[in-house]
């Protein structure tokens, strides 16, 4: 069975070193070896500065994609074996904040238990509950999300800046056990 894999627009400042976990970790497009996300760790204060993702591979091993730059994570989100990331909502900063760039400043993760159908929401991550005084554009991404891509800018002020894009897979919508 073939599955469609798509990538969303990017949210953030669009600066820094690019990363694409589905290619670097999963081997896409030749193969797609990522089974699911096991853990996401963020460094977040007023901005969502950086991220580290642990992926469960089809062969049962795990691989870590480190996009933390100089940061140390302060938010950890663990996924059970039967949980999928099915959505992300977020905001970028308003014009005039940090050189008029749309920094990623707020995220919420929507996680579904595929056995019970229960939903849990993790967040807010970043910008102290999404204070409207500092936030600009809002975005929402519906999944299932299998991997992350984006850019990480390290150095300067702020020390790290994250741009995120989300890789979605129709295959996961069918069921986690479909290969």
mmCIF file of C-alpha atoms in Angstrom:
data_model
loop_
_atom_site.group_PDB
_atom_site.id
_atom_site.type_symbol
_atom_site.label_atom_id
_atom_site.label_comp_id
_atom_site.label_asym_id
_atom_site.label_seq_id
_atom_site.Cartn_x
_atom_site.Cartn_y
_atom_site.Cartn_z
ATOM 1 C CA UNK A 1 0.000 0.000 0.000
ATOM 2 C CA UNK A 2 1.410 3.384 -0.914
ATOM 3 C CA UNK A 3 0.862 6.367 1.327
ATOM 4 C CA UNK A 4 0.841 10.051 0.633
ATOM 5 C CA UNK A 5 3.325 12.185 2.559
ATOM 6 C CA UNK A 6 2.867 15.969 2.502
ATOM 7 C CA UNK A 7 4.648 18.913 4.081
ATOM 8 C CA UNK A 8 2.986 22.053 5.450
ATOM 9 C CA UNK A 9 4.067 25.650 5.107
ATOM 10 C CA UNK A 10 6.810 26.812 7.488
ATOM 11 C CA UNK A 11 6.074 28.925 10.554
ATOM 12 C CA UNK A 12 8.797 31.132 12.029
ATOM 13 C CA UNK A 13 11.630 33.429 10.917
ATOM 14 C CA UNK A 14 12.893 31.348 7.973
ATOM 15 C CA UNK A 15 16.540 31.754 8.939
ATOM 16 C CA UNK A 16 19.286 29.318 9.828
ATOM 17 C CA UNK A 17 20.291 25.779 8.996
ATOM 18 C CA UNK A 18 17.538 23.737 7.352
ATOM 19 C CA UNK A 19 16.512 20.298 8.594
ATOM 20 C CA UNK A 20 14.133 17.665 7.240
ATOM 21 C CA UNK A 21 13.760 14.690 9.559
ATOM 22 C CA UNK A 22 11.747 12.498 7.209
ATOM 23 C CA UNK A 23 14.714 12.543 4.814
ATOM 24 C CA UNK A 24 17.615 12.624 7.295
ATOM 25 C CA UNK A 25 16.114 10.172 9.814
ATOM 26 C CA UNK A 26 13.478 8.311 7.822
ATOM 27 C CA UNK A 27 15.279 7.818 4.492
ATOM 28 C CA UNK A 28 12.470 9.378 2.438
ATOM 29 C CA UNK A 29 11.782 9.323 -0.525
ATOM 30 C CA UNK A 30 13.490 5.958 -1.157
ATOM 31 C CA UNK A 31 11.883 4.496 1.971
ATOM 32 C CA UNK A 32 9.888 5.809 4.900
ATOM 33 C CA UNK A 33 11.326 4.261 8.064
ATOM 34 C CA UNK A 34 9.667 6.436 10.736
ATOM 35 C CA UNK A 35 6.835 4.644 12.520
ATOM 36 C CA UNK A 36 5.872 7.365 14.990
ATOM 37 C CA UNK A 37 7.035 10.153 17.272
ATOM 38 C CA UNK A 38 8.052 8.925 20.760
ATOM 39 C CA UNK A 39 9.156 12.171 22.439
ATOM 40 C CA UNK A 40 9.427 15.882 21.693
ATOM 41 C CA UNK A 41 11.590 18.183 23.813
ATOM 42 C CA UNK A 42 11.410 21.952 23.423
ATOM 43 C CA UNK A 43 13.369 24.902 24.730
ATOM 44 C CA UNK A 44 10.715 27.552 25.127
ATOM 45 C CA UNK A 45 10.338 30.810 26.998
ATOM 46 C CA UNK A 46 8.738 33.786 25.284
ATOM 47 C CA UNK A 47 9.697 32.092 22.028
ATOM 48 C CA UNK A 48 9.801 28.457 20.969
ATOM 49 C CA UNK A 49 13.565 28.420 20.568
ATOM 50 C CA UNK A 50 14.453 24.876 19.556
ATOM 51 C CA UNK A 51 13.326 21.253 19.443
ATOM 52 C CA UNK A 52 14.571 17.673 19.739
ATOM 53 C CA UNK A 53 12.432 14.784 18.462
ATOM 54 C CA UNK A 54 12.823 11.074 19.213
ATOM 55 C CA UNK A 55 11.380 8.876 16.482
ATOM 56 C CA UNK A 56 10.417 5.204 16.745
ATOM 57 C CA UNK A 57 11.604 3.476 13.596
ATOM 58 C CA UNK A 58 9.841 0.631 11.781
ATOM 59 C CA UNK A 59 12.516 -1.797 13.026
ATOM 60 C CA UNK A 60 11.803 -0.944 16.695
ATOM 61 C CA UNK A 61 14.892 1.236 17.265
ATOM 62 C CA UNK A 62 14.762 4.943 18.077
ATOM 63 C CA UNK A 63 16.589 7.839 16.450
ATOM 64 C CA UNK A 64 16.945 11.366 17.805
ATOM 65 C CA UNK A 65 16.835 14.504 15.668
ATOM 66 C CA UNK A 66 18.566 17.265 17.637
ATOM 67 C CA UNK A 67 17.574 20.788 16.606
ATOM 68 C CA UNK A 68 18.385 22.409 19.954
ATOM 69 C CA UNK A 69 21.312 24.580 18.892
ATOM 70 C CA UNK A 70 22.826 26.050 22.049
ATOM 71 C CA UNK A 71 19.645 25.484 24.083
ATOM 72 C CA UNK A 72 18.786 22.968 26.768
ATOM 73 C CA UNK A 73 15.207 21.636 26.643
ATOM 74 C CA UNK A 74 12.777 22.670 29.369
ATOM 75 C CA UNK A 75 9.556 21.065 28.061
ATOM 76 C CA UNK A 76 9.251 17.302 27.434
ATOM 77 C CA UNK A 77 6.279 15.612 25.767
ATOM 78 C CA UNK A 78 6.261 11.803 25.875
ATOM 79 C CA UNK A 79 4.057 9.673 23.613
ATOM 80 C CA UNK A 80 2.681 6.260 24.574
ATOM 81 C CA UNK A 81 2.989 3.454 22.016
ATOM 82 C CA UNK A 82 -0.581 4.003 20.870
ATOM 83 C CA UNK A 83 -0.478 7.814 20.623
ATOM 84 C CA UNK A 84 -0.166 9.972 17.526
ATOM 85 C CA UNK A 85 0.375 13.696 17.049
ATOM 86 C CA UNK A 86 -2.775 14.626 15.133
ATOM 87 C CA UNK A 87 -2.582 18.410 15.259
ATOM 88 C CA UNK A 88 -0.586 21.498 16.142
ATOM 89 C CA UNK A 89 -1.787 25.030 16.744
ATOM 90 C CA UNK A 90 0.507 27.979 17.199
ATOM 91 C CA UNK A 91 1.268 31.652 16.854
ATOM 92 C CA UNK A 92 4.078 33.839 15.610
ATOM 93 C CA UNK A 93 5.139 37.204 17.045
ATOM 94 C CA UNK A 94 3.707 40.552 16.005
ATOM 95 C CA UNK A 95 5.558 42.917 13.666
ATOM 96 C CA UNK A 96 7.973 45.087 15.634
ATOM 97 C CA UNK A 97 9.051 42.305 17.953
ATOM 98 C CA UNK A 98 12.674 41.198 17.485
ATOM 99 C CA UNK A 99 13.503 42.984 14.215
ATOM 100 C CA UNK A 100 10.032 42.682 12.655
ATOM 101 C CA UNK A 101 10.397 38.938 12.137
ATOM 102 C CA UNK A 102 7.589 36.410 12.762
ATOM 103 C CA UNK A 103 9.259 34.357 15.490
ATOM 104 C CA UNK A 104 7.531 31.135 16.516
ATOM 105 C CA UNK A 105 6.268 31.948 20.000
ATOM 106 C CA UNK A 106 3.460 29.565 20.962
ATOM 107 C CA UNK A 107 2.513 25.928 20.313
ATOM 108 C CA UNK A 108 -0.117 23.454 21.466
ATOM 109 C CA UNK A 109 0.049 19.781 20.513
ATOM 110 C CA UNK A 110 -3.052 17.646 19.973
ATOM 111 C CA UNK A 111 -2.343 13.976 20.706
ATOM 112 C CA UNK A 112 -4.756 11.079 20.123
ATOM 113 C CA UNK A 113 -4.746 7.639 21.720
ATOM 114 C CA UNK A 114 -5.463 5.335 18.767
ATOM 115 C CA UNK A 115 -6.881 2.589 21.018
ATOM 116 C CA UNK A 116 -9.300 4.652 23.119
ATOM 117 C CA UNK A 117 -9.884 7.653 20.852
ATOM 118 C CA UNK A 118 -9.121 9.993 23.758
ATOM 119 C CA UNK A 119 -7.496 13.325 22.966
ATOM 120 C CA UNK A 120 -5.015 15.231 25.094
ATOM 121 C CA UNK A 121 -3.705 18.719 24.467
ATOM 122 C CA UNK A 122 -0.196 19.673 25.570
ATOM 123 C CA UNK A 123 0.621 23.343 25.931
ATOM 124 C CA UNK A 124 0.878 26.163 25.834
ATOM 125 C CA UNK A 125 4.532 25.785 24.941
ATOM 126 C CA UNK A 126 6.238 29.168 24.759
ATOM 127 C CA UNK A 127 4.842 32.693 25.126
ATOM 128 C CA UNK A 128 3.232 32.496 28.557
ATOM 129 C CA UNK A 129 -0.204 31.261 27.422
ATOM 130 C CA UNK A 130 -0.158 33.066 24.094
ATOM 131 C CA UNK A 131 -0.459 36.628 25.387
ATOM 132 C CA UNK A 132 -2.195 38.571 22.585
ATOM 133 C CA UNK A 133 0.013 41.626 23.195
ATOM 134 C CA UNK A 134 2.958 39.779 21.663
ATOM 135 C CA UNK A 135 1.437 37.420 19.137
ATOM 136 C CA UNK A 136 0.568 37.953 15.512
ATOM 137 C CA UNK A 137 -0.599 35.259 13.139
ATOM 138 C CA UNK A 138 -2.254 32.079 14.345
ATOM 139 C CA UNK A 139 -1.917 28.764 12.511
ATOM 140 C CA UNK A 140 -3.358 25.268 12.777
ATOM 141 C CA UNK A 141 -2.126 22.034 11.226
ATOM 142 C CA UNK A 142 -4.197 18.844 11.105
ATOM 143 C CA UNK A 143 -2.238 15.591 10.983
ATOM 144 C CA UNK A 144 -1.413 12.841 11.570
ATOM 145 C CA UNK A 145 2.071 14.342 11.830
ATOM 146 C CA UNK A 146 4.916 11.879 11.376
ATOM 147 C CA UNK A 147 7.984 14.164 11.325
ATOM 148 C CA UNK A 148 9.277 17.718 11.560
ATOM 149 C CA UNK A 149 11.207 19.944 9.176
ATOM 150 C CA UNK A 150 12.290 23.561 9.395
ATOM 151 C CA UNK A 151 15.224 25.783 10.213
ATOM 152 C CA UNK A 152 17.218 26.523 13.355
ATOM 153 C CA UNK A 153 19.033 29.832 13.714
ATOM 154 C CA UNK A 154 21.653 29.776 16.486
ATOM 155 C CA UNK A 155 23.504 32.804 17.806
ATOM 156 C CA UNK A 156 22.563 36.456 18.039
ATOM 157 C CA UNK A 157 19.528 37.834 19.812
ATOM 158 C CA UNK A 158 17.555 35.751 20.530
ATOM 159 C CA UNK A 159 20.138 32.988 20.968
ATOM 160 C CA UNK A 160 18.054 30.421 19.055
ATOM 161 C CA UNK A 161 15.109 30.815 16.694
ATOM 162 C CA UNK A 162 13.045 27.939 15.354
ATOM 163 C CA UNK A 163 11.064 27.679 12.142
ATOM 164 C CA UNK A 164 8.841 24.601 11.910
ATOM 165 C CA UNK A 165 7.099 22.733 9.132
ATOM 166 C CA UNK A 166 5.183 19.517 9.683
ATOM 167 C CA UNK A 167 5.323 16.282 7.670
ATOM 168 C CA UNK A 168 1.978 14.493 7.492
ATOM 169 C CA UNK A 169 1.241 10.924 6.429
ATOM 170 C CA UNK A 170 -2.080 9.565 5.174
ATOM 171 C CA UNK A 171 -0.810 6.106 6.099
ATOM 172 C CA UNK A 172 -1.094 6.935 9.787
ATOM 173 C CA UNK A 173 -4.680 8.050 9.277
ATOM 174 C CA UNK A 174 -5.522 4.483 8.198
ATOM 175 C CA UNK A 175 -3.979 2.959 11.310
ATOM 176 C CA UNK A 176 -0.609 2.614 12.952
ATOM 177 C CA UNK A 177 -0.338 -1.086 12.177
ATOM 178 C CA UNK A 178 -0.500 -0.669 8.392
ATOM 179 C CA UNK A 179 2.950 -1.119 6.806
#
